Short mmCIF file of C-alpha atoms in Angstrom, two decimals:
data_model
loop_
_atom_site.label_atom_id
_atom_site.label_comp_id
_atom_site.label_asym_id
_atom_site.label_seq_id
_atom_site.Cartn_x
_atom_site.Cartn_y
_atom_site.Cartn_z
CA MET A 27 13.90 -14.97 11.04
CA PRO A 28 17.07 -13.07 11.69
CA SER A 29 17.56 -12.83 15.55
CA PHE A 30 17.87 -8.96 15.39
CA LEU A 31 14.11 -8.86 14.10
CA GLU A 32 12.85 -10.98 17.11
CA ALA A 33 13.35 -8.14 19.49
CA PRO A 34 10.66 -5.86 17.91
CA VAL A 35 8.39 -8.55 17.18
CA THR A 36 8.50 -9.66 20.67
CA GLY A 37 8.03 -6.11 21.96
CA ALA A 38 5.16 -5.40 19.94
CA TYR A 39 3.58 -8.76 20.74
CA HIS A 40 3.88 -7.92 24.61
CA LEU A 41 2.65 -4.43 23.68
CA LEU A 42 -0.48 -5.46 21.82
CA THR A 43 -1.49 -8.27 24.32
CA SER A 44 -1.30 -5.90 27.26
CA LEU A 45 -3.72 -3.50 25.24
CA VAL A 46 -5.99 -6.41 24.47
CA ASP A 47 -5.84 -7.35 28.33
CA ALA A 48 -6.75 -3.80 29.18
CA ILE A 49 -9.80 -3.32 26.94
CA HIS A 50 -11.08 -6.81 27.38
CA PRO A 51 -13.77 -6.01 29.94
CA LEU A 52 -15.22 -3.49 27.39
CA ALA A 53 -14.78 -5.22 24.08
CA GLY A 54 -15.05 -8.96 25.09
CA SER A 55 -14.09 -11.63 22.30
CA TYR A 56 -13.50 -8.31 19.87
CA ALA A 57 -10.53 -6.87 22.18
CA ALA A 58 -7.91 -7.99 19.73
CA VAL A 59 -9.88 -6.57 16.75
CA LEU A 60 -10.36 -3.19 18.65
CA ALA A 61 -6.49 -3.16 19.59
CA ILE A 62 -5.57 -3.56 16.08
CA VAL A 63 -7.71 -0.63 15.21
CA LEU A 64 -6.56 1.60 17.83
CA CYS A 65 -2.84 0.70 17.17
CA THR A 66 -3.25 1.62 13.51
CA LEU A 67 -4.89 4.87 14.40
CA ALA A 68 -1.99 5.73 16.85
CA VAL A 69 0.28 5.02 13.98
CA ARG A 70 -1.48 7.06 11.49
CA SER A 71 -1.67 9.81 14.05
CA LEU A 72 2.22 9.77 14.39
CA LEU A 73 2.58 10.02 10.72
CA ILE A 74 0.22 13.34 10.09
CA PRO A 75 3.48 15.26 9.60
CA LEU A 76 4.52 13.13 6.65
CA SER A 77 1.05 13.09 5.30
CA LEU A 78 1.03 16.91 5.27
CA ARG A 79 4.50 17.11 3.58
CA ALA A 80 3.25 14.55 0.93
CA HIS A 81 0.23 16.69 0.28
CA ARG A 82 2.21 19.79 -0.06
CA GLY A 83 4.48 17.80 -2.27
CA MET A 84 1.55 16.94 -4.65
CA ARG A 85 0.30 20.27 -4.73
CA ALA A 86 3.65 21.52 -5.75
CA ARG A 87 3.84 19.03 -8.58
CA ALA A 88 0.61 20.10 -9.69
CA VAL A 89 1.92 23.65 -10.01
CA LEU A 90 5.18 22.44 -11.95
CA MET A 91 3.15 20.28 -14.37
CA PRO A 92 3.46 22.75 -17.15
CA GLU A 93 7.07 23.09 -16.58
CA LEU A 94 7.40 19.46 -16.48
CA LYS A 95 5.58 19.28 -20.01
CA LYS A 96 8.10 21.78 -21.46
CA LEU A 97 10.93 20.01 -20.47
CA THR A 98 9.58 16.88 -21.70
CA GLU A 99 8.95 18.31 -25.16
CA LYS A 100 12.33 20.17 -25.26
CA HIS A 101 14.51 17.11 -24.11
CA ARG A 102 12.50 14.26 -25.74
CA GLY A 103 15.48 13.03 -27.51
CA ASN A 104 18.00 13.45 -24.49
CA PRO A 105 16.89 11.35 -21.49
CA GLU A 106 19.77 12.22 -19.45
CA ARG A 107 19.45 15.88 -20.06
CA LEU A 108 15.80 15.51 -19.33
CA GLN A 109 16.59 13.71 -16.09
CA ARG A 110 18.86 16.29 -15.10
CA GLU A 111 16.58 19.01 -15.67
CA VAL A 112 13.66 17.78 -13.98
CA ALA A 113 15.94 17.10 -10.93
CA LYS A 114 16.78 20.81 -10.79
CA LEU A 115 13.23 21.79 -11.22
CA GLN A 116 12.41 19.74 -8.21
CA THR A 117 15.31 20.83 -6.10
CA ASP A 118 14.52 24.49 -7.02
CA SER A 119 10.86 24.04 -6.11
CA GLY A 120 11.71 21.96 -2.86
CA THR A 121 9.77 19.08 -3.77
CA THR A 122 10.46 15.32 -4.93
CA VAL A 123 8.65 12.55 -6.70
CA PHE A 124 8.75 10.40 -3.57
CA ALA A 125 7.07 12.86 -1.29
CA GLY A 126 3.55 11.40 -2.01
CA PHE A 127 4.77 7.79 -0.85
CA LEU A 128 6.38 8.86 2.32
CA PRO A 129 3.24 7.90 4.55
CA THR A 130 2.99 4.60 2.87
CA LEU A 131 6.85 3.80 3.05
CA ALA A 132 6.65 4.57 6.75
CA GLN A 133 3.72 2.10 7.44
CA LEU A 134 5.73 -0.87 5.82
CA PRO A 135 7.39 -1.70 9.15
CA PHE A 136 3.97 -1.64 11.15
CA PHE A 137 2.24 -3.89 8.35
CA TRP A 138 5.18 -6.26 8.49
CA LEU A 139 4.74 -6.87 12.32
CA MET A 140 1.15 -7.11 11.91
CA TYR A 141 1.57 -9.73 9.42
CA THR A 142 4.11 -11.35 11.44
CA LEU A 143 2.26 -11.23 14.70
CA PHE A 144 -0.69 -12.98 13.30
CA SER A 145 1.30 -15.54 10.97
CA ARG A 146 3.16 -17.33 14.11
CA ALA A 147 2.09 -19.92 16.72
CA VAL A 148 4.80 -19.12 18.80
CA VAL A 149 6.25 -15.68 19.85
CA GLY A 150 9.13 -14.99 22.10
CA GLY A 151 9.26 -18.56 23.23
CA GLU A 152 5.38 -18.49 24.43
CA SER A 153 2.09 -19.56 22.68
CA ASN A 154 0.74 -16.77 20.60
CA GLN A 155 -2.53 -15.53 22.41
CA LEU A 156 -3.26 -13.13 19.57
CA ILE A 157 -4.35 -15.43 16.81
CA SER A 158 -7.14 -16.72 19.05
CA GLY A 159 -8.95 -13.38 18.70
CA ASN A 160 -11.72 -13.40 16.46
CA LEU A 161 -14.00 -11.35 13.86
CA PHE A 162 -17.51 -12.85 13.38
CA GLY A 163 -16.25 -16.31 14.34
CA ALA A 164 -12.94 -16.21 12.10
CA GLN A 165 -9.96 -16.25 13.90
CA LEU A 166 -7.59 -13.33 13.33
CA GLY A 167 -4.61 -15.51 12.33
CA LEU A 168 -6.49 -17.15 9.30
CA HIS A 169 -6.09 -16.56 5.64
CA TRP A 170 -8.91 -16.43 3.27
CA PRO A 171 -8.21 -19.88 1.72
CA LEU A 172 -8.48 -21.53 5.05
CA PHE A 173 -11.55 -19.44 6.03
CA THR A 174 -14.99 -21.39 6.26
CA GLY A 175 -18.26 -20.73 7.84
CA THR A 176 -18.27 -17.05 8.52
CA PRO A 177 -18.62 -13.85 6.85
CA ALA A 178 -15.53 -12.11 8.12
CA PHE A 179 -13.54 -12.04 4.93
CA LEU A 180 -16.67 -11.08 2.87
CA VAL A 181 -17.45 -8.09 5.10
CA LEU A 182 -14.05 -7.04 4.99
CA ALA A 183 -13.70 -7.17 1.29
CA ALA A 184 -17.17 -5.42 0.79
CA LEU A 185 -16.02 -2.55 3.12
CA LEU A 186 -12.57 -2.44 1.35
CA ALA A 187 -14.17 -2.13 -1.93
CA ILE A 188 -16.26 0.68 -0.69
CA VAL A 189 -13.03 2.53 0.75
CA ALA A 190 -11.40 1.86 -2.52
CA TYR A 191 -14.09 3.40 -4.61
CA PHE A 192 -13.86 6.73 -2.76
CA SER A 193 -10.11 6.60 -2.80
CA ALA A 194 -10.07 6.18 -6.86
CA ARG A 195 -12.51 9.14 -7.04
CA LEU A 196 -10.03 11.37 -4.88
CA ALA A 197 -7.11 10.00 -7.04
CA LEU A 198 -8.86 11.20 -10.21
CA ARG A 199 -9.74 14.72 -8.77
CA GLN A 200 -6.12 15.21 -8.23
CA LEU A 201 -5.05 14.49 -11.91
CA ASP A 202 -4.60 17.01 -14.33
CA ALA A 203 -7.57 17.33 -16.73
CA THR A 204 -4.83 16.49 -19.67
CA ALA A 205 -3.24 13.41 -17.68
CA PRO A 206 -2.75 10.42 -19.92
CA LYS A 207 -5.60 7.80 -20.34
CA LEU A 208 -3.19 5.23 -18.76
CA SER A 209 -2.59 7.42 -15.65
CA ARG A 210 -6.44 7.89 -15.14
CA ARG A 211 -7.04 4.14 -15.59
CA LEU A 212 -4.19 3.39 -12.87
CA ALA A 213 -5.58 5.89 -10.57
CA GLN A 214 -8.94 4.22 -10.80
CA LEU A 215 -7.77 0.50 -10.34
CA LEU A 216 -4.75 0.80 -7.95
CA PRO A 217 -6.86 1.56 -4.81
CA PHE A 218 -8.83 -1.87 -5.49
CA GLY A 219 -5.22 -3.58 -4.90
CA THR A 220 -6.18 -3.88 -1.41
CA LEU A 221 -8.62 -6.38 -2.28
CA LEU A 222 -6.17 -8.58 -3.82
CA THR A 223 -3.92 -8.14 -0.81
CA VAL A 224 -6.40 -9.17 1.67
CA ALA A 225 -6.79 -12.59 -0.05
CA PHE A 226 -3.15 -13.50 0.94
CA VAL A 227 -2.69 -12.05 4.52
CA PRO A 228 -4.02 -12.87 7.78
CA LEU A 229 -7.51 -11.42 8.61
CA ALA A 230 -5.56 -9.17 11.32
CA ALA A 231 -3.71 -7.52 8.47
CA GLY A 232 -6.85 -7.09 6.54
CA ILE A 233 -8.21 -5.23 9.34
CA TYR A 234 -5.29 -2.96 9.31
CA LEU A 235 -5.61 -2.21 5.69
CA LEU A 236 -9.30 -1.33 6.15
CA THR A 237 -8.38 1.22 8.99
CA THR A 238 -5.47 2.62 7.37
CA THR A 239 -7.07 3.16 3.96
CA THR A 240 -10.08 4.53 5.59
CA TRP A 241 -8.01 6.89 7.62
CA THR A 242 -6.22 7.69 4.00
CA VAL A 243 -9.55 8.67 2.40
CA ALA A 244 -10.68 10.84 5.19
CA GLU A 245 -7.45 12.76 5.59
CA ARG A 246 -7.13 13.50 1.87
CA THR A 247 -10.74 14.63 1.71
CA ILE A 248 -10.04 17.22 4.44
CA LEU A 249 -6.74 18.04 3.01
CA GLN A 250 -8.33 18.56 -0.46
CA ARG A 251 -10.82 20.99 0.97
#
């Protein structure tokens, strides 16, 4: 790992271990799990302004959809002109196609830190204490292929599937009734990508995914009211 990335990893490690030590008297062996959940909730709280902006952007795009369809029909044979006209329409309306991805993009550094912290035996020159935390007997640094003897990953996968189901329903509700069949199919399937992801990341990262996707579903449910 490049040396300039070691500082944030080491800083995050000391922050998380301090939190684990602080809540250990209350949470016991699940202190590391609770620390991951609390840190994820803190990050998502900081990203609420971006989530609100993304929601406003999605609503604005829904209003602009008829205009976008007209532009597509009018400039179907001229992709460059279509691209310019769509960009102009988005600029005039103050929205962008990337607004809906802002909260996800902003979380990537945190996800990377979580993955890194629970994938290394040594952090900052000392033995990594975080990977010894456990959930239902499975250490938080384990990947699914190494997992044996506890139901932790199965429980995690089941909960992620439930959250993905509700996320897919919300995504379908946001689509226009005339949306292409492919778009509707993708809206149904993409939320279940977390189940594939959790098979390749440490258990700790899976806990992060469960926490942040649950937050997203709750947040979008409130905003769509």
